[in-house]
Structures are given as C-alpha cells and as structure tokens.
XYZ file of C-alpha atoms in Angstrom:
113
model
C -21.612 39.630 -11.682
C -25.014 39.958 -10.032
C -24.689 36.482 -8.548
C -21.260 37.426 -7.252
C -22.665 40.663 -5.789
C -25.172 38.526 -3.899
C -22.200 36.359 -2.754
C -23.532 33.282 -4.562
C -21.805 30.866 -6.911
C -21.503 32.424 -10.385
C -22.353 29.083 -12.032
C -25.498 27.913 -10.213
C -26.492 31.007 -8.251
C -27.455 29.046 -5.144
C -24.238 27.910 -3.445
C -22.266 30.301 -1.225
C -19.305 31.988 -2.905
C -17.562 33.037 0.316
C -16.879 30.773 3.309
C -16.038 33.662 5.636
C -15.973 37.417 5.255
C -13.594 37.449 2.246
C -12.391 33.865 1.735
C -13.642 32.366 -1.530
C -14.679 28.699 -1.402
C -12.394 26.366 -3.338
C -15.465 24.899 -5.018
C -19.222 25.397 -4.852
C -20.835 22.925 -2.426
C -23.955 22.754 -4.671
C -22.708 22.459 -8.269
C -19.019 21.623 -7.599
C -17.764 24.493 -9.811
C -14.068 25.171 -9.094
C -13.718 28.704 -7.724
C -10.109 28.627 -6.546
C -8.962 30.093 -9.884
C -10.037 33.627 -8.981
C -7.510 36.456 -8.948
C -9.414 39.243 -7.188
C -6.302 40.344 -5.253
C -6.558 44.059 -4.368
C -9.301 44.926 -6.861
C -12.210 44.854 -4.369
C -10.308 47.059 -1.907
C -9.486 49.638 -4.600
C -13.074 49.711 -5.837
C -14.372 50.032 -2.274
C -12.118 53.003 -1.600
C -13.119 54.565 -4.924
C -16.847 54.213 -4.287
C -16.785 55.214 -0.613
C -14.575 58.225 -1.354
C -16.762 59.422 -4.210
C -19.916 59.079 -2.107
C -18.690 60.432 1.209
C -16.516 63.366 0.096
C -19.314 65.346 -1.586
C -21.689 64.419 1.224
C -19.141 65.632 3.789
C -18.832 68.938 1.964
C -22.621 69.312 1.666
C -23.219 68.594 5.365
C -20.427 70.946 6.457
C -21.571 73.838 4.266
C -25.262 73.386 5.039
C -25.325 72.755 8.800
C -21.805 73.574 10.135
C -21.848 70.809 12.787
C -19.259 70.513 15.540
C -16.051 68.976 14.106
C -16.080 66.023 16.505
C -19.697 65.246 15.619
C -18.936 65.524 11.901
C -15.885 63.256 12.241
C -17.765 60.647 14.277
C -20.706 60.431 11.884
C -18.564 60.217 8.767
C -16.034 57.825 10.279
C -18.820 55.404 11.212
C -20.442 55.913 7.806
C -17.202 55.228 5.907
C -16.398 52.127 7.935
C -19.948 50.805 7.660
C -20.158 51.369 3.921
C -16.735 49.834 3.399
C -17.654 46.723 5.390
C -20.874 46.394 3.363
C -19.269 46.859 -0.065
C -16.041 44.865 0.266
C -17.416 41.259 0.170
C -20.006 42.215 -2.457
C -17.401 43.771 -4.733
C -15.133 40.743 -4.265
C -18.013 38.497 -5.301
C -18.750 40.702 -8.311
C -15.105 40.578 -9.435
C -14.969 36.787 -9.046
C -18.256 36.567 -10.987
C -16.839 38.778 -13.732
C -13.708 36.657 -13.972
C -15.828 33.498 -14.147
C -18.136 34.944 -16.834
C -15.223 36.122 -18.997
C -13.248 32.898 -18.400
C -10.303 34.864 -17.118
C -7.337 33.203 -15.434
C -7.794 29.544 -14.582
C -11.554 29.629 -15.197
C -10.919 29.115 -18.926
C -9.556 25.630 -18.317
C -12.106 24.547 -15.694
C -14.938 22.325 -16.895
C-alpha cells in the first residue's frame, strides 16, 4: 500500500503506477507486472471525501468560533483548502487501493504471474 501511496508499482516499487492523473498503467514498464486487473472504481473518491470532510469540518468550526472571519473569506480559504487537499489525496489513495488489491491478490491479480 505504501508503494501505491507513492504512486509506484506495487511489485517492484520503482515503475510508475499511474500514466496520467488517475489512469493506471496496463503494466509496469520496469518489471512488466500486469496492473490492468485493478478494480478501484469509486473507492478512492469515497475515501477522499471521507478524509477531507473529517479534517476540514472540525477545522472550519474551530476557525469560525475562534476568529469569526468574514464569511466570504472563510468560504474562499476553505474552498481552496478542500480542493487542494482533494487533488493531493485522490491519486495517492487510488494507488494505495491498487496496492492493497495487488497485495491481497484480489480480483484478477490472483491469476497474474
């Protein structure tokens, strides 16, 4: 999972797992491990929403109660924060899920050599 979090091949740890922002390579260019078996689907998006929501909601409440900023300022800061954190987490969580599936031999990974 750690190799997936770093967006590297779960088998060798050196080849790229993703060929673009969220597209998983069909195979690793370094070790030739088949990666097209993954079934990440909506899992990374759900986990991203879960993590961002659980981090930003208490922080939003804390900032509002402590400093009482102007609503437009508060919205702007937290909107940028939520989008930035989501863009950071999404490919890493997808890599971690693909790495987990590879490690547990889930889906088509069980039959790949």
